mmCIF file of C-alpha atoms in Angstrom:
data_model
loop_
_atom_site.group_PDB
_atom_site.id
_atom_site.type_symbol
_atom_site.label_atom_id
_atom_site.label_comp_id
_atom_site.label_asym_id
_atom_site.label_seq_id
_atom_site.Cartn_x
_atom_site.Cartn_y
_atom_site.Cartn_z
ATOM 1 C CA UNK A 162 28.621 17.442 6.075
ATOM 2 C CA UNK A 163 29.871 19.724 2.776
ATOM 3 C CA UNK A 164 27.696 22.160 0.553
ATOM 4 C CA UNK A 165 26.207 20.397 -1.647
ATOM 5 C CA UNK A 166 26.034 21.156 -5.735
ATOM 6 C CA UNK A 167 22.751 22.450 -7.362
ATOM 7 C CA UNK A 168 21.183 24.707 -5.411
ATOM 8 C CA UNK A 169 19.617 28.517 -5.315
ATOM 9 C CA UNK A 170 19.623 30.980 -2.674
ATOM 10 C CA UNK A 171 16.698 33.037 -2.412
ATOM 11 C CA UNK A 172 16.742 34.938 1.099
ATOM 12 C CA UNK A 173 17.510 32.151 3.789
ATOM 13 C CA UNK A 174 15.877 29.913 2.093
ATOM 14 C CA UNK A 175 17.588 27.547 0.113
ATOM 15 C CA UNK A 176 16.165 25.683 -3.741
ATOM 16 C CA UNK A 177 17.542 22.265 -4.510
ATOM 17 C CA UNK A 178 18.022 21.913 -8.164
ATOM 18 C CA UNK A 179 19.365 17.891 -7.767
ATOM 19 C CA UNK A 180 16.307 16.620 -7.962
ATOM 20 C CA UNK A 181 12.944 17.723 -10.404
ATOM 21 C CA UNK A 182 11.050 18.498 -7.050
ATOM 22 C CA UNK A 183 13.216 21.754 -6.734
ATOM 23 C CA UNK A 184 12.634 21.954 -2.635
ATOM 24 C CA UNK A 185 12.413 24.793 -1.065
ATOM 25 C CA UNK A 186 13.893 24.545 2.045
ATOM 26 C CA UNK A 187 13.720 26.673 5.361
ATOM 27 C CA UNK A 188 16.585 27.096 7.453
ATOM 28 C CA UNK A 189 16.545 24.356 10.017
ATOM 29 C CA UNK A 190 14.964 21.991 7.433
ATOM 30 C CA UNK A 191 15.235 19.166 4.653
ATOM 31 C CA UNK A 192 14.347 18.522 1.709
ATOM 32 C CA UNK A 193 12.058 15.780 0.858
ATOM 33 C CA UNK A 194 14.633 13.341 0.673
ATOM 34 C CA UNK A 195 16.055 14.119 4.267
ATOM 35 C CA UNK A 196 19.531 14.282 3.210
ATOM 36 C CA UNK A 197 19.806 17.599 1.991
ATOM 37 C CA UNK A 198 19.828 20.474 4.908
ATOM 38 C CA UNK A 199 19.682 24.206 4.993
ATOM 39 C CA UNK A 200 22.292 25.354 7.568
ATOM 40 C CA UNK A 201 21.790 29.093 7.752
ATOM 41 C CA UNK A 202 21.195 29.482 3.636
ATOM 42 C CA UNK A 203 23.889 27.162 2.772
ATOM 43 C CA UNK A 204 22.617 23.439 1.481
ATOM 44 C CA UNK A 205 24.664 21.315 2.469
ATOM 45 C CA UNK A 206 24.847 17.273 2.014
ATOM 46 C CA UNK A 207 24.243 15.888 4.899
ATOM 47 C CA UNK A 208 24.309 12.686 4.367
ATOM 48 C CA UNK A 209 27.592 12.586 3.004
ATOM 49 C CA UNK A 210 29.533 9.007 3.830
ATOM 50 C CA UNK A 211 26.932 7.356 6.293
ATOM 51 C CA UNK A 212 26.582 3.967 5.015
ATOM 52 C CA UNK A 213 23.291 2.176 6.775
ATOM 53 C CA UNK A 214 24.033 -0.846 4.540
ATOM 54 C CA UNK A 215 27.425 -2.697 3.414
ATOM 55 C CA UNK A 216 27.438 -6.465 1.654
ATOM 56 C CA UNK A 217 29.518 -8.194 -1.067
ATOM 57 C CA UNK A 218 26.412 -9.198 -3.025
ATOM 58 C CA UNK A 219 26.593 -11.075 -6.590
ATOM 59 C CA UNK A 220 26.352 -8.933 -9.284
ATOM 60 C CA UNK A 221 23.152 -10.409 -10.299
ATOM 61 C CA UNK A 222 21.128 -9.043 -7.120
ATOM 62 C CA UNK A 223 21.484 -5.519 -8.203
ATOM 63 C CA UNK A 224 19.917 -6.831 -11.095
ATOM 64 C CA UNK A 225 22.378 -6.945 -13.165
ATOM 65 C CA UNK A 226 22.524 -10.136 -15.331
ATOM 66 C CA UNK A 227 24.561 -8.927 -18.267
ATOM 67 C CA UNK A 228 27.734 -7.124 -16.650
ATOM 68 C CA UNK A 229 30.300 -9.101 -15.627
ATOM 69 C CA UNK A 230 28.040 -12.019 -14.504
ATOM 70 C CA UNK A 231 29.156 -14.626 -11.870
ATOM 71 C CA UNK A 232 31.041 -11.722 -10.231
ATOM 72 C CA UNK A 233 30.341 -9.858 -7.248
ATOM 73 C CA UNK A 234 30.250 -6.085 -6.173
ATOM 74 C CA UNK A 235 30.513 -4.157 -2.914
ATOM 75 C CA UNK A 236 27.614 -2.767 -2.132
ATOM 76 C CA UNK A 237 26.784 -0.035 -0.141
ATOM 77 C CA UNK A 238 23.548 2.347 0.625
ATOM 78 C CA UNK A 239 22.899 4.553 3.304
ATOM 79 C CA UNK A 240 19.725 7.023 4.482
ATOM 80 C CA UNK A 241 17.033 8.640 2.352
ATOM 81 C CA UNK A 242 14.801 8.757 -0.974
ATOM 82 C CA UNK A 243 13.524 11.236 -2.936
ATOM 83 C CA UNK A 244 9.956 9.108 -3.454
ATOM 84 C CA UNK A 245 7.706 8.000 -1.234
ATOM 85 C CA UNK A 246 6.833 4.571 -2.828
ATOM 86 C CA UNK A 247 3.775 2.982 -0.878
ATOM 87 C CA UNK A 248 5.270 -0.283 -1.911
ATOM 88 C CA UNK A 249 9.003 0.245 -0.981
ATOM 89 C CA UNK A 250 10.921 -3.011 -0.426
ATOM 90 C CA UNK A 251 13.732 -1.142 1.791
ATOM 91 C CA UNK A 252 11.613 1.630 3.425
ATOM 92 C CA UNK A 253 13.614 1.220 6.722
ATOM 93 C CA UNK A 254 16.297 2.967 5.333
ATOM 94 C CA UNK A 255 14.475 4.674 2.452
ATOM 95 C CA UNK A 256 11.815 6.008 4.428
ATOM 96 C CA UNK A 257 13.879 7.986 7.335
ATOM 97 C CA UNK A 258 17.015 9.580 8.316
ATOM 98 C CA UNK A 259 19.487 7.729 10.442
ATOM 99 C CA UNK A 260 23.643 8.751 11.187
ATOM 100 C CA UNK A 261 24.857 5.430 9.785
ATOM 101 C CA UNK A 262 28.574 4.975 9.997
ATOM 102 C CA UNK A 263 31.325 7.385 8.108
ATOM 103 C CA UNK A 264 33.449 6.172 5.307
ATOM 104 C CA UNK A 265 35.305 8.631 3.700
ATOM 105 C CA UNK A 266 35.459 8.154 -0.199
ATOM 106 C CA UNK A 267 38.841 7.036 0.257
ATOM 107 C CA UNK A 268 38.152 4.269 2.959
ATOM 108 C CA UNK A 269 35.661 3.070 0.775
ATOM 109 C CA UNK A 270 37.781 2.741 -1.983
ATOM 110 C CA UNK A 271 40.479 1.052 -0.309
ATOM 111 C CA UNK A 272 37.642 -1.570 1.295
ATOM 112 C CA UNK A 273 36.405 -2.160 -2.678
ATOM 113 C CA UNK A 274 39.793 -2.800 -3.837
ATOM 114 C CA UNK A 275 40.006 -5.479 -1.025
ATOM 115 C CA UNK A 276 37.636 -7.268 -2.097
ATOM 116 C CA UNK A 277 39.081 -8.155 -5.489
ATOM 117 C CA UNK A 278 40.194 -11.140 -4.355
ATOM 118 C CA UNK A 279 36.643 -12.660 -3.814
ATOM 119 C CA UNK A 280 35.639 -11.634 -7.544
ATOM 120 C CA UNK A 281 34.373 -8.167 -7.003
ATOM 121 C CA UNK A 282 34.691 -6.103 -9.976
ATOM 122 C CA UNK A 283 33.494 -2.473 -8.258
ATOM 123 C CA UNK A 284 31.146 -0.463 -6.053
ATOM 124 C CA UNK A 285 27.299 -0.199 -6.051
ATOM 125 C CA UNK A 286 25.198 2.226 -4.679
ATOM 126 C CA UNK A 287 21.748 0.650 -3.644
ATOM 127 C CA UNK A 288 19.246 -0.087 -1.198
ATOM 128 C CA UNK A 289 18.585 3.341 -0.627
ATOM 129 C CA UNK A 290 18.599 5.923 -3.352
ATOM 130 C CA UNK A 291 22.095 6.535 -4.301
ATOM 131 C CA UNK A 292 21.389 9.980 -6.393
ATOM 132 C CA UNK A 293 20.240 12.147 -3.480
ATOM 133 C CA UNK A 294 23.986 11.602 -2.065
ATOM 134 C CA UNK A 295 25.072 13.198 -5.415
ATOM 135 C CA UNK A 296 28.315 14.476 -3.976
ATOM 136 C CA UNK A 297 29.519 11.310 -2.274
ATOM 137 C CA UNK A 298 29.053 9.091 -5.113
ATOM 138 C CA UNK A 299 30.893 11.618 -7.143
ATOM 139 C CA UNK A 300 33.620 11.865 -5.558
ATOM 140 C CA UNK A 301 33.858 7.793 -4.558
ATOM 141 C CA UNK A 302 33.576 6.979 -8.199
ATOM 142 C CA UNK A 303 35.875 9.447 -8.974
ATOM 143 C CA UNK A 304 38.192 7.075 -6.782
ATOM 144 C CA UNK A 305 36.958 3.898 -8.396
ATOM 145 C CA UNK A 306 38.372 4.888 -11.574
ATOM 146 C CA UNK A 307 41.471 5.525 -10.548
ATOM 147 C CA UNK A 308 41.708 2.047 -8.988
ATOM 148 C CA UNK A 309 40.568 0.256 -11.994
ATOM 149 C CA UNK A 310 36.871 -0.530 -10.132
ATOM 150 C CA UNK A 311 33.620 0.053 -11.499
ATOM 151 C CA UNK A 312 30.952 1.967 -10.587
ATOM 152 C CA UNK A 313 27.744 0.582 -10.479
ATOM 153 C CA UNK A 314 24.205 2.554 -9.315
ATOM 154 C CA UNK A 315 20.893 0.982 -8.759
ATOM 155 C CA UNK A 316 18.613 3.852 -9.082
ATOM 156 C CA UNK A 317 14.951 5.430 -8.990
ATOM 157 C CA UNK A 318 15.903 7.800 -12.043
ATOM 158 C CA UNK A 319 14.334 10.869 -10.456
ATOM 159 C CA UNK A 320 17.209 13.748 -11.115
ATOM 160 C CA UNK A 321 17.752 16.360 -12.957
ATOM 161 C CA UNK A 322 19.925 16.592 -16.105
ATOM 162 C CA UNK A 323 23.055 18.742 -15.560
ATOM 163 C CA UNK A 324 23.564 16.747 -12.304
ATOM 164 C CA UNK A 325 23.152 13.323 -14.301
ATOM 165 C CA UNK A 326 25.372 14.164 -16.955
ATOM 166 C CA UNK A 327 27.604 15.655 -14.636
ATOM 167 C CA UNK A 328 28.054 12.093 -12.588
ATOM 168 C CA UNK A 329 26.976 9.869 -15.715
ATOM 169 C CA UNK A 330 30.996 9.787 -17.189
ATOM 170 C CA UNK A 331 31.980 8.096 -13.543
ATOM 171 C CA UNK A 332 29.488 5.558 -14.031
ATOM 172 C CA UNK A 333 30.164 1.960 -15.425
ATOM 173 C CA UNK A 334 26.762 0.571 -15.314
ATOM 174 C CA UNK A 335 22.988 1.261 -13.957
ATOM 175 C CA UNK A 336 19.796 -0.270 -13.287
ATOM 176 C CA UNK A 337 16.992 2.312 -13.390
ATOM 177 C CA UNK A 338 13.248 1.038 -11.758
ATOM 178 C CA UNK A 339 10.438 2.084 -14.235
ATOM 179 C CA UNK A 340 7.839 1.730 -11.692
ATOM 180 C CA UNK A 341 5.056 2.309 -13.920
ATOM 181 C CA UNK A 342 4.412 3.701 -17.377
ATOM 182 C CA UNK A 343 1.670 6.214 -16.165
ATOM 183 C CA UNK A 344 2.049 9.473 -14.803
ATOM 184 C CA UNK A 345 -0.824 9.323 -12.841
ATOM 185 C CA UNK A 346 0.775 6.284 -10.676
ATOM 186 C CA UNK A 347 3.464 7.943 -10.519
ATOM 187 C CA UNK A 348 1.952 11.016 -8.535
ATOM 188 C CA UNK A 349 -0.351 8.521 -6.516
ATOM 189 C CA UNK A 350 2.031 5.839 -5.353
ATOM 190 C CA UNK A 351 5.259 7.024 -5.437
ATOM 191 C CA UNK A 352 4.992 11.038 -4.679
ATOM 192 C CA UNK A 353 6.629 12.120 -8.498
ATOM 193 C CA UNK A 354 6.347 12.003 -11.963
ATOM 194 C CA UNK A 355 7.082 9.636 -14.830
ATOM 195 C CA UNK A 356 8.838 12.036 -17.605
ATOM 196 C CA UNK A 357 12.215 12.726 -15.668
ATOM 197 C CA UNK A 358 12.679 8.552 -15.281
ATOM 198 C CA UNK A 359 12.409 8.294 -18.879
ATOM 199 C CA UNK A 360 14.592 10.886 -19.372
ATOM 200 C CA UNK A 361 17.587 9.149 -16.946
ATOM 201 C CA UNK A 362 17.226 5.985 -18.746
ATOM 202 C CA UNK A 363 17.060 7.524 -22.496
ATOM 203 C CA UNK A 364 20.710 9.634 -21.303
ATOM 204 C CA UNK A 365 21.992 6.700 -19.210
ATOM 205 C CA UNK A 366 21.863 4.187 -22.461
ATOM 206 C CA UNK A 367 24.486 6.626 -23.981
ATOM 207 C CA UNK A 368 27.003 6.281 -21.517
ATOM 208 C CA UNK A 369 26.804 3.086 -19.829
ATOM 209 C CA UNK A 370 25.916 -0.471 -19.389
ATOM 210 C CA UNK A 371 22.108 -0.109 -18.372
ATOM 211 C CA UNK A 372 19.224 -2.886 -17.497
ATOM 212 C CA UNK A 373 15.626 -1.723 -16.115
ATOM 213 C CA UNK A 374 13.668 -2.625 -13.350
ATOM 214 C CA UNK A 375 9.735 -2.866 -12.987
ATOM 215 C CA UNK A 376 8.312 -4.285 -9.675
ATOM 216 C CA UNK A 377 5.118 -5.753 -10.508
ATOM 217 C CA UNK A 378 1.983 -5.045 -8.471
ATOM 218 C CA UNK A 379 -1.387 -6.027 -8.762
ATOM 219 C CA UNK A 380 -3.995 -3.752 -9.352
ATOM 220 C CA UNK A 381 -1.139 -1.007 -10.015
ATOM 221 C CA UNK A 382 0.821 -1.769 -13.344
ATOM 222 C CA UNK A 383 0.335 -5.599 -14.064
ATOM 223 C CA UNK A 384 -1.546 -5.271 -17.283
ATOM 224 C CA UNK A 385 0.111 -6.925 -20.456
ATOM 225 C CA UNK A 386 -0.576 -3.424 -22.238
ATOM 226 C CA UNK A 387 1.287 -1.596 -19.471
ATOM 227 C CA UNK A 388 4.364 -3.668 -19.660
ATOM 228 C CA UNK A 389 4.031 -4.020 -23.097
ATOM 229 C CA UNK A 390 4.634 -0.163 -23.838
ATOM 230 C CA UNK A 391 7.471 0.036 -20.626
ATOM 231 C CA UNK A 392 8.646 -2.503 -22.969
ATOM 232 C CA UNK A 393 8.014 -0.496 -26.164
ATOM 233 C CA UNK A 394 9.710 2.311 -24.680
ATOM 234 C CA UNK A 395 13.221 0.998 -23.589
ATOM 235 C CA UNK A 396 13.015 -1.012 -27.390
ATOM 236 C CA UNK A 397 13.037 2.260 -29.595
ATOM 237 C CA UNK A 398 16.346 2.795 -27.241
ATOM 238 C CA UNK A 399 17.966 -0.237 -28.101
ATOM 239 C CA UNK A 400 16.200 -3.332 -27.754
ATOM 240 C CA UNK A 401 19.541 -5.057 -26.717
ATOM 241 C CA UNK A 402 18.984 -3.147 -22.721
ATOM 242 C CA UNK A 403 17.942 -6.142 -20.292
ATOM 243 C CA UNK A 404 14.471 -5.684 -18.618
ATOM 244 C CA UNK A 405 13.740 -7.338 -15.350
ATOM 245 C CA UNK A 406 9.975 -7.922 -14.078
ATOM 246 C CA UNK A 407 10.700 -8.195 -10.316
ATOM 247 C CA UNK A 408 7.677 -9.946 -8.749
ATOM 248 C CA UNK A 409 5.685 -8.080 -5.735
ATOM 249 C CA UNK A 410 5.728 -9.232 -2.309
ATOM 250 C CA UNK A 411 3.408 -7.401 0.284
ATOM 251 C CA UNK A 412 6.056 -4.455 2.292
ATOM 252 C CA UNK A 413 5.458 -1.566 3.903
ATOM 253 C CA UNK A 414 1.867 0.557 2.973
ATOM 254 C CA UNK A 415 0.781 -2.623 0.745
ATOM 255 C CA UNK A 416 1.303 -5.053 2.869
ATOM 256 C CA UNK A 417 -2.438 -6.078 2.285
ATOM 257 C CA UNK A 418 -1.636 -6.894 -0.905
ATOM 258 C CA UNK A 419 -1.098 -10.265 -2.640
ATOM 259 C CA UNK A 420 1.733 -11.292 -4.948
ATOM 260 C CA UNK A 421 1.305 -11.598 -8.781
ATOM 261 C CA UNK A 422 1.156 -15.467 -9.294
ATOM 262 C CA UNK A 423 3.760 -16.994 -11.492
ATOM 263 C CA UNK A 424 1.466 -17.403 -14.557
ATOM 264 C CA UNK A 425 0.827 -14.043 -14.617
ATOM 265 C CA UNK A 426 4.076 -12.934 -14.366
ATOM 266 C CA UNK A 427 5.170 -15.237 -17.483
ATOM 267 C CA UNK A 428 2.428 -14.025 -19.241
ATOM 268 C CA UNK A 429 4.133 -10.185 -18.532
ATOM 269 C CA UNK A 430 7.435 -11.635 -19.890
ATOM 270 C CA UNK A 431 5.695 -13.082 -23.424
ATOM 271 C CA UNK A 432 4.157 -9.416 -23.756
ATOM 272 C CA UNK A 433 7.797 -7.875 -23.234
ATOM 273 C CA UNK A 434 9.707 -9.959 -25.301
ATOM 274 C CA UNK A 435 7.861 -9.431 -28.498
ATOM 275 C CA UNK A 436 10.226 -6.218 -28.123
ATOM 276 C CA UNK A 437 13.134 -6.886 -25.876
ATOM 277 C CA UNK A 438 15.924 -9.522 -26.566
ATOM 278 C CA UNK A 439 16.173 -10.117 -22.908
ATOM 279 C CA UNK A 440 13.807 -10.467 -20.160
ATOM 280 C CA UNK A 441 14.544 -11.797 -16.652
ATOM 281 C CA UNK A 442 12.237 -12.672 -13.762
ATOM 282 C CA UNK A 443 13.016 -11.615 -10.375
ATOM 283 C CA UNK A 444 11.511 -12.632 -6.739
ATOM 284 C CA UNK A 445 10.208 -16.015 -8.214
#
């Protein structure tokens, strides 16, 4: 473990400031994300380095389909989220803590660097949320940089500023999810709030290569008007940034649920691309 960065004492109780639900932790406790522990009124990271999850993956899989396509990326995720989605595609890591196994940032380097020889460009922090292990990916990219590697996260968006533009300058490209474009599904379905996505993907456009995700669920955010204006949104930032309608398949708390049929999910592309230069289709 190490302290981690943004955080208020107040008695032995510890605030994290990472993330906008500000935790307030007891001593002996996490935070919502399960990561972040209060060791006797000092918050400390303690996930730091424990990787559940390591695969060469094309770059395309993150998604990214405009960065260095046709190569592939290290990628690596480990414990933890800081939502609760009901639909979560990864929700045996996302959902729980676990030990995982340690890589320091420098082992990890030196394991990315390897790989060059197989086409990978970089590092990408995925399959859990990579933002809750703030420090880690930090330092790592830190590391990257210095090698000549990229850095590449595939993130929920829910953090704060100062810690976002803090990491941002490390950061060679992102895929942010916009899971829905109502606040009110937000709070229901994925335990937060819409605004502080928004506000990752408006700051992340200004400093590096960025595409956008949006799973698409039936009954939850598959109406033409809701992409439309998801759509809408990420245009008045550039219409230029790649938006990816990932198609629904029935995981974890909706695994009642059917999958959007491939009709409707080209009819959710026509409404985006009135806006957006480039629209892909995921899970098809």
């Amino acid at each position: 473990m190490r302290e981690a960065q943004y955080y208020d004492k107040q008695g032995g109780h510890t605030v994290c400031r990472l993330c906008p639900h500000h935790c307030r932790i007891a001593p002996g406790q996490r935070g919502l994300c399960r990561l972040r522990t209060n060791d006797s009124g000092t918050l400390y990271a303690q996930g730091y380095g424990k990787i559940a999850s390591l695969a060469l993956d094309p770059i395309e899989k993150k998604p990214l389909n405009r960065f260095y396509p046709g190569r592939t990326i290290l990628t690596v995720g480990g414990y933890g989220c800081n939502l609760c989605c009901q639909f979560c595609q990864n929700h045996e890591i996302s959902q729980q803590a676990g030990e995982g196994r340690f890589y320091a940032p420098e082992e990890l380097t030196k394991l990315a660097a390897e790989q060059r020889r197989y086409g990978n460009i970089g590092l990408a922090f995925s399959y859990n949320e990579p933002l809750i292990s703030f420090e880690y990916v930090k330092d790592t990219a830190a590391l990257l940089r210095k090698a000549g590697l990229k850095t590449v996260l595939v993130s929920n968006g829910y953090v704060e500023e100062a810690p976002l533009k803090e990491l941002l300058p490390l950061i060679d490209a992102m895929n942010i999810d916009i899971k829905a474009f109502r606040d009110e599904t937000y709070r229901r379905i994925c335990g937060g709030t819409l605004e502080p996505v928004l506000r990752t993907v408006r700051l992340a456009a200004r400093q590096c290569h960025l595409e956008v995700t949006t799973l698409v669920i039936p009954g939850v955010n598959d109406s033409e008007e809701e992409i439309a204006a998801i759509a809408g949104f990420i245009a008045d930032i550039s219409p230029e940034i790649p938006l990816h309608l990932s198609r629904f398949f029935p995981r974890y708390r909706m695994a009642d649920r059917e999958p959007p049929s491939r009709q409707k999910m080209a009819a959710l592309g026509e409404a985006a691309a009135g806006r957006l230069r480039h629209i892909y289709w995921g899970n098809m």
